[in-house]
């Protein structure tokens, strides 16, 4: 997964460098090229390809919380602190 992302980032960076150093190019054009051809597609790709890992971690956390649920006393007010007063 990361090999594709690194290769795409390299290509997008080279495109932006070519745009910046071209006689007809500009730094604004290079920035837009880097953003639209590099950063946004890479962010989307990494988000989509990372979905199974996020789901796996979420399920593992849920199972851990489920297994842990009976071993701790219920959460109550903190020890040594006075309860909060409500104003009428």
mmCIF file of C-alpha atoms in Angstrom:
data_model
loop_
_atom_site.group_PDB
_atom_site.id
_atom_site.type_symbol
_atom_site.label_atom_id
_atom_site.label_comp_id
_atom_site.label_asym_id
_atom_site.label_seq_id
_atom_site.Cartn_x
_atom_site.Cartn_y
_atom_site.Cartn_z
ATOM 1 C CA UNK A 1 0.000 0.000 0.000
ATOM 2 C CA UNK A 2 2.726 2.450 0.918
ATOM 3 C CA UNK A 3 4.769 1.677 -2.195
ATOM 4 C CA UNK A 4 1.953 2.971 -4.404
ATOM 5 C CA UNK A 5 1.589 6.089 -2.260
ATOM 6 C CA UNK A 6 5.326 6.822 -2.328
ATOM 7 C CA UNK A 7 5.499 6.342 -6.103
ATOM 8 C CA UNK A 8 2.487 8.586 -6.680
ATOM 9 C CA UNK A 9 3.897 11.257 -4.376
ATOM 10 C CA UNK A 10 7.176 11.151 -6.313
ATOM 11 C CA UNK A 11 5.392 11.560 -9.649
ATOM 12 C CA UNK A 12 3.241 14.425 -8.349
ATOM 13 C CA UNK A 13 6.305 16.141 -6.872
ATOM 14 C CA UNK A 14 8.170 15.839 -10.185
ATOM 15 C CA UNK A 15 5.150 17.266 -12.020
ATOM 16 C CA UNK A 16 5.067 20.218 -9.638
ATOM 17 C CA UNK A 17 8.817 20.753 -10.016
ATOM 18 C CA UNK A 18 8.486 20.712 -13.818
ATOM 19 C CA UNK A 19 5.650 23.237 -13.584
ATOM 20 C CA UNK A 20 7.669 25.515 -11.289
ATOM 21 C CA UNK A 21 10.847 25.451 -13.414
ATOM 22 C CA UNK A 22 9.130 25.732 -16.789
ATOM 23 C CA UNK A 23 9.439 29.128 -18.544
ATOM 24 C CA UNK A 24 5.642 29.248 -18.923
ATOM 25 C CA UNK A 25 4.985 27.790 -15.456
ATOM 26 C CA UNK A 26 4.520 29.469 -12.101
ATOM 27 C CA UNK A 27 4.793 28.625 -8.433
ATOM 28 C CA UNK A 28 1.020 28.932 -8.073
ATOM 29 C CA UNK A 29 0.551 26.407 -10.863
ATOM 30 C CA UNK A 30 3.056 24.105 -9.165
ATOM 31 C CA UNK A 31 1.206 24.381 -5.860
ATOM 32 C CA UNK A 32 -2.133 23.643 -7.521
ATOM 33 C CA UNK A 33 -0.592 20.697 -9.394
ATOM 34 C CA UNK A 34 0.830 19.304 -6.167
ATOM 35 C CA UNK A 35 -2.478 19.741 -4.364
ATOM 36 C CA UNK A 36 -4.793 18.381 -7.074
ATOM 37 C CA UNK A 37 -2.533 15.605 -8.409
ATOM 38 C CA UNK A 38 -0.721 14.698 -5.217
ATOM 39 C CA UNK A 39 -2.141 15.509 -1.822
ATOM 40 C CA UNK A 40 -5.879 15.078 -2.424
ATOM 41 C CA UNK A 41 -5.688 11.778 -4.363
ATOM 42 C CA UNK A 42 -3.144 10.363 -1.912
ATOM 43 C CA UNK A 43 -5.291 11.294 1.051
ATOM 44 C CA UNK A 44 -8.297 9.614 -0.515
ATOM 45 C CA UNK A 45 -6.299 6.512 -1.478
ATOM 46 C CA UNK A 46 -4.781 6.097 1.976
ATOM 47 C CA UNK A 47 -8.158 6.651 3.639
ATOM 48 C CA UNK A 48 -9.864 4.011 1.476
ATOM 49 C CA UNK A 49 -7.029 1.486 1.766
ATOM 50 C CA UNK A 50 -6.814 2.044 5.527
ATOM 51 C CA UNK A 51 -10.485 1.224 6.139
ATOM 52 C CA UNK A 52 -9.998 -2.514 6.844
ATOM 53 C CA UNK A 53 -7.301 -1.750 9.401
ATOM 54 C CA UNK A 54 -9.473 0.850 11.134
ATOM 55 C CA UNK A 55 -12.377 -1.610 11.299
ATOM 56 C CA UNK A 56 -10.098 -4.316 12.685
ATOM 57 C CA UNK A 57 -8.784 -1.996 15.417
ATOM 58 C CA UNK A 58 -12.320 -0.827 16.234
ATOM 59 C CA UNK A 59 -13.569 -4.422 16.612
ATOM 60 C CA UNK A 60 -10.570 -5.332 18.773
ATOM 61 C CA UNK A 61 -11.202 -2.314 21.008
ATOM 62 C CA UNK A 62 -14.880 -3.243 21.316
ATOM 63 C CA UNK A 63 -14.018 -6.828 22.263
ATOM 64 C CA UNK A 64 -11.483 -5.613 24.801
ATOM 65 C CA UNK A 65 -14.023 -3.223 26.333
ATOM 66 C CA UNK A 66 -16.632 -5.986 26.379
ATOM 67 C CA UNK A 67 -14.274 -8.405 28.135
ATOM 68 C CA UNK A 68 -13.176 -5.671 30.544
ATOM 69 C CA UNK A 69 -16.729 -4.581 31.427
ATOM 70 C CA UNK A 70 -17.257 -6.932 34.380
ATOM 71 C CA UNK A 71 -13.853 -6.653 36.018
ATOM 72 C CA UNK A 72 -14.022 -3.021 37.186
ATOM 73 C CA UNK A 73 -16.335 -1.360 39.695
ATOM 74 C CA UNK A 74 -18.853 1.068 38.237
ATOM 75 C CA UNK A 75 -17.587 4.581 37.688
ATOM 76 C CA UNK A 76 -18.764 6.977 40.338
ATOM 77 C CA UNK A 77 -17.752 10.376 41.622
ATOM 78 C CA UNK A 78 -14.035 10.813 42.156
ATOM 79 C CA UNK A 79 -12.766 9.937 45.619
ATOM 80 C CA UNK A 80 -12.182 12.918 47.889
ATOM 81 C CA UNK A 81 -14.070 15.451 45.788
ATOM 82 C CA UNK A 82 -17.210 17.178 46.943
ATOM 83 C CA UNK A 83 -20.257 16.801 44.726
ATOM 84 C CA UNK A 84 -21.029 19.736 42.467
ATOM 85 C CA UNK A 85 -23.692 22.140 43.752
ATOM 86 C CA UNK A 86 -26.601 23.184 41.622
ATOM 87 C CA UNK A 87 -27.820 26.750 41.895
ATOM 88 C CA UNK A 88 -31.522 27.362 42.196
#
